GROMACS .gro file of C-alpha atoms in nm:
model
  170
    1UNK     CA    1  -5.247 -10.279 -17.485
    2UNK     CA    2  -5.573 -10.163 -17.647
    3UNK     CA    3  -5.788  -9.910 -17.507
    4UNK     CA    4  -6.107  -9.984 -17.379
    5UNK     CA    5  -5.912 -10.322 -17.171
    6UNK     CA    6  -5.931 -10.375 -16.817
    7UNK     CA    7  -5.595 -10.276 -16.703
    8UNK     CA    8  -5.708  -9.920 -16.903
    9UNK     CA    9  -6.013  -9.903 -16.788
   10UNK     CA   10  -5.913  -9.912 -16.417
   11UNK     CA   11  -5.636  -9.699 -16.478
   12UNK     CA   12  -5.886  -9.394 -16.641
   13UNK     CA   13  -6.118  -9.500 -16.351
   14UNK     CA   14  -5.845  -9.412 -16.067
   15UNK     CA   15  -5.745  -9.094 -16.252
   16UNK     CA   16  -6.093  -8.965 -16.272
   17UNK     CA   17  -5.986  -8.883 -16.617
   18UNK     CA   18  -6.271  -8.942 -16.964
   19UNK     CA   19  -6.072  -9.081 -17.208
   20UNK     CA   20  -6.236  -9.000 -17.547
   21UNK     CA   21  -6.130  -9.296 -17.752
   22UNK     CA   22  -6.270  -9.565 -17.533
   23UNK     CA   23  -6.585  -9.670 -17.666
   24UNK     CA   24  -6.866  -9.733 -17.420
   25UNK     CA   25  -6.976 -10.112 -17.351
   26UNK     CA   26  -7.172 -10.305 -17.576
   27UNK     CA   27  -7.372 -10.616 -17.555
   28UNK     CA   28  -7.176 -10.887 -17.703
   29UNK     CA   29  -7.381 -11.147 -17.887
   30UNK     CA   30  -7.235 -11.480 -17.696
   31UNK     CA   31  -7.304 -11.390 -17.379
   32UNK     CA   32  -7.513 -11.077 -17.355
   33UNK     CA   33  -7.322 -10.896 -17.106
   34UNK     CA   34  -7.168 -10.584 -17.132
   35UNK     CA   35  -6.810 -10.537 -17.228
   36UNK     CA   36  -6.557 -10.306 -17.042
   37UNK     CA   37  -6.784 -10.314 -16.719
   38UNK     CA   38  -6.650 -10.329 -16.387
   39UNK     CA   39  -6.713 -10.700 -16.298
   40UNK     CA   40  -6.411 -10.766 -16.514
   41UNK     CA   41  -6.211 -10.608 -16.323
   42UNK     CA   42  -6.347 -10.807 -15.978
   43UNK     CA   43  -6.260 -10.847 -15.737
   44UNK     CA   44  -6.039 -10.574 -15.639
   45UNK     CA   45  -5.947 -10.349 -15.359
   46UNK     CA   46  -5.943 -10.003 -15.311
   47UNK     CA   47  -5.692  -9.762 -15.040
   48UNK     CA   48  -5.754  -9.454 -14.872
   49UNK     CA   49  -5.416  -9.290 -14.764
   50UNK     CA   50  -5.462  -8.992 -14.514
   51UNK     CA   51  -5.183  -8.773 -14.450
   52UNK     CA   52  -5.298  -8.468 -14.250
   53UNK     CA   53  -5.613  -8.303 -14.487
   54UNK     CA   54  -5.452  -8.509 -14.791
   55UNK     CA   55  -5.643  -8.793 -14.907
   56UNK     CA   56  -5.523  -8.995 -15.223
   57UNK     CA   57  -5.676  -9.336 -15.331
   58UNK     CA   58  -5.579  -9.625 -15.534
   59UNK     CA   59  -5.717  -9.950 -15.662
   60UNK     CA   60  -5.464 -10.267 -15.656
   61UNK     CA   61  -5.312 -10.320 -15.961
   62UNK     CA   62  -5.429 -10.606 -16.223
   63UNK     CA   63  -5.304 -10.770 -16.523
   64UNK     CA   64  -4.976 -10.704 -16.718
   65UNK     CA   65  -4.927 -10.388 -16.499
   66UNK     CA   66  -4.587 -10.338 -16.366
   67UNK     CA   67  -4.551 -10.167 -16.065
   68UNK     CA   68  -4.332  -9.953 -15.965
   69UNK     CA   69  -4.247  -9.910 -15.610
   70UNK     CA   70  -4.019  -9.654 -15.447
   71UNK     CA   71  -3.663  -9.774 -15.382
   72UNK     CA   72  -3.737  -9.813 -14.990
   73UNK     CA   73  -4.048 -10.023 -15.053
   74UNK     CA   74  -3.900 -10.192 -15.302
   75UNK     CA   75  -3.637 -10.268 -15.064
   76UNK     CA   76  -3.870 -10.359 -14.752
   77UNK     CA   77  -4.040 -10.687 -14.983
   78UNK     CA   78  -3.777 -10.819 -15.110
   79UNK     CA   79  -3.615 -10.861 -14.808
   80UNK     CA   80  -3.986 -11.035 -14.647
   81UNK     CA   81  -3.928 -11.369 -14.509
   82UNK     CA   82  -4.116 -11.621 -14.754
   83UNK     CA   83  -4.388 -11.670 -14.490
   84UNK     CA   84  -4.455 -11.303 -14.507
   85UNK     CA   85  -4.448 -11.244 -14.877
   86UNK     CA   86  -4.740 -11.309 -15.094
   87UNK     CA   87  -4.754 -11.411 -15.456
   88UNK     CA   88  -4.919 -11.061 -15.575
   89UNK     CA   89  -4.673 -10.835 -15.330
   90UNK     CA   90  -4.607 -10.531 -15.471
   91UNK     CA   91  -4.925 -10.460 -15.677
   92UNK     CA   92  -5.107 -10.356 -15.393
   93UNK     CA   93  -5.296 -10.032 -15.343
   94UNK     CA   94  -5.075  -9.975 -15.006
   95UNK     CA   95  -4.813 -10.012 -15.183
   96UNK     CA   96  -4.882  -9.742 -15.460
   97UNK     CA   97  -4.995  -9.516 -15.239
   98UNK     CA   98  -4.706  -9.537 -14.981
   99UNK     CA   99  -4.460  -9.540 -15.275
  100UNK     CA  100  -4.655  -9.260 -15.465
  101UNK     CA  101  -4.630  -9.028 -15.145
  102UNK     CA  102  -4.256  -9.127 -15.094
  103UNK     CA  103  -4.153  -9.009 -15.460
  104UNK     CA  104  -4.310  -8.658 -15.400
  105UNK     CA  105  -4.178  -8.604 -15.072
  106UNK     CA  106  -3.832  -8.757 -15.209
  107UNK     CA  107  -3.890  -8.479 -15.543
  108UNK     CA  108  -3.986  -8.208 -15.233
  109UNK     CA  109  -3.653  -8.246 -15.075
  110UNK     CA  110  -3.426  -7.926 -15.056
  111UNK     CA  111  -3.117  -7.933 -15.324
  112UNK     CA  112  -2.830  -7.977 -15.051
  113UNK     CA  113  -3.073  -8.278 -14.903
  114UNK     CA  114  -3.125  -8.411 -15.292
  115UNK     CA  115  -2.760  -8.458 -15.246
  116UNK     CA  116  -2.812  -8.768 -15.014
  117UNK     CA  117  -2.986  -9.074 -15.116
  118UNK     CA  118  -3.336  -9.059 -14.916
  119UNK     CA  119  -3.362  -9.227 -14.612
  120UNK     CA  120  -3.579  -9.450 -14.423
  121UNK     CA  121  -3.566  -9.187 -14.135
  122UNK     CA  122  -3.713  -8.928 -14.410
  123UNK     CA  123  -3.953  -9.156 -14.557
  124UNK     CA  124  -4.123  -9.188 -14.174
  125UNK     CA  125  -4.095  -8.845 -14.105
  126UNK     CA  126  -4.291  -8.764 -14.408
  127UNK     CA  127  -4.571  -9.034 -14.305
  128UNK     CA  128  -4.578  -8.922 -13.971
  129UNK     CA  129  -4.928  -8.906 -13.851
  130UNK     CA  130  -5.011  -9.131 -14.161
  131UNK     CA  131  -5.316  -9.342 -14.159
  132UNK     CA  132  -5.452  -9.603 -14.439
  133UNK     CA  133  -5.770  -9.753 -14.490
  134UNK     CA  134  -5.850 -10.071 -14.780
  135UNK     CA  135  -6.203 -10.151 -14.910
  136UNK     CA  136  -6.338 -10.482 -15.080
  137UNK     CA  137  -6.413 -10.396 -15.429
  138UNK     CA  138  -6.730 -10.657 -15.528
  139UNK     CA  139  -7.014 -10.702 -15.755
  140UNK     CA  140  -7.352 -10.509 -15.734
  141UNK     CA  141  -7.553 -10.661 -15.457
  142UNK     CA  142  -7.205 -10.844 -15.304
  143UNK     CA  143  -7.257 -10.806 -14.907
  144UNK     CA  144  -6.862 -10.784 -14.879
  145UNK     CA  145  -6.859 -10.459 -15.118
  146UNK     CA  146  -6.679 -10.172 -14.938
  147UNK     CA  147  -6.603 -10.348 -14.636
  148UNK     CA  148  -6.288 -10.299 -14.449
  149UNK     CA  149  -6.046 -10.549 -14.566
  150UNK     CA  150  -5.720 -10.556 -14.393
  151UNK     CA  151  -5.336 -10.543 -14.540
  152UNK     CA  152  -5.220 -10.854 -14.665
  153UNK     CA  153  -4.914 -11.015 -14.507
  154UNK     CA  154  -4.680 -10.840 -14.703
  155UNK     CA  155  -4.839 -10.498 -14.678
  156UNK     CA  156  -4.900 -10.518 -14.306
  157UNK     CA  157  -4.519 -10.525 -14.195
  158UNK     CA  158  -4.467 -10.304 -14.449
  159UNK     CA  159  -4.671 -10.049 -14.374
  160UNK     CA  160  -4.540 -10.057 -13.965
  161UNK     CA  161  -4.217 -10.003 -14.148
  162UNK     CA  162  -4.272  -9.691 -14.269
  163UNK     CA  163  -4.538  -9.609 -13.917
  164UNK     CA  164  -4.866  -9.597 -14.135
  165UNK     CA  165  -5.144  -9.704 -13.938
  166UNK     CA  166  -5.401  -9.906 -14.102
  167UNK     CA  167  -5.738  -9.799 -13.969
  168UNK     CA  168  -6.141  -9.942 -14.066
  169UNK     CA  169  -6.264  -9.596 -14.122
  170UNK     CA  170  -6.082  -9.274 -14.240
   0.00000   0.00000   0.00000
């Protein structure tokens, strides 16, 4: 994929990382809009997961972007009933973040306990206390921009799985 796309772009954005060989937008001569700006990207959401003082934040994923979920979230949707699963399961923020924080504390684990495949029980324990909160990513002037928008029907049950608590503020 070319740099300077939307799939990059959001991905530098959520990194907080400058990435030198992206060139900034120009005006292109059909339309006379901007390329690379955020409203290609819209609309989107963003997460919020709080664990104790951590914080760490995501936007859902777009595009060709594969995700990657742990192995226990992975798990969790696929075994959804059909009336809980939506089409885009799996690319949302929720799920990054929960699978993000489940692959560190999975890494953290002592040698002897690296032995043993990591369990559900472990994957709670580490999100104990564990809150989440989503906002509506919209266009300048949008009155739904960075409102509370709540987990979709596949993140919801998922997220009581694993005894997050989705919350309107952090």
């Amino acid at each position: 994929m070319a740099a300077g796309t939307p799939t990059t772009t959001l991905a530098k954005e959520r990194t907080a990382e400058v990435d030198p060989t992206i060139e900034p937008a120009r005006e292109t001569p059909d339309r006379g809009t901007p390329r690379g700006t955020r409203e290609s990207i819209l609309p989107a959401v963003a997460a919020a997961l709080i664990i104790g003082k951590r914080i760490s934040t995501r936007a859902g994923a777009k595009g060709d972007t594969v995700p990657n979920p742990h192995p226990l979230v992975r798990d969790f949707l696929l075994a959804l009933p059909p009336e809980s699963r939506e089409r885009w399961r799996g690319r949302c923020p929720e799920v990054e973040l929960v699978s993000e924080h489940l692959f560190e504390a999975e890494a953290a684990r002592s040698k002897r306990a690296a032995r043993r495949p990591f369990t559900v029980q472990e994957a709670r324990r580490s999100l104990k206390g564990a809150k989440l909160t989503l906002r509506r990513i919209r266009e300048d002037g949008d009155p739904q921009h960075d409102t509370y928008q709540p987990p979709c029907r596949s993140c919801a049950p998922m997220l009581d799985h694993f005894g997050v608590t989705p919350t309107e503020s952090g």
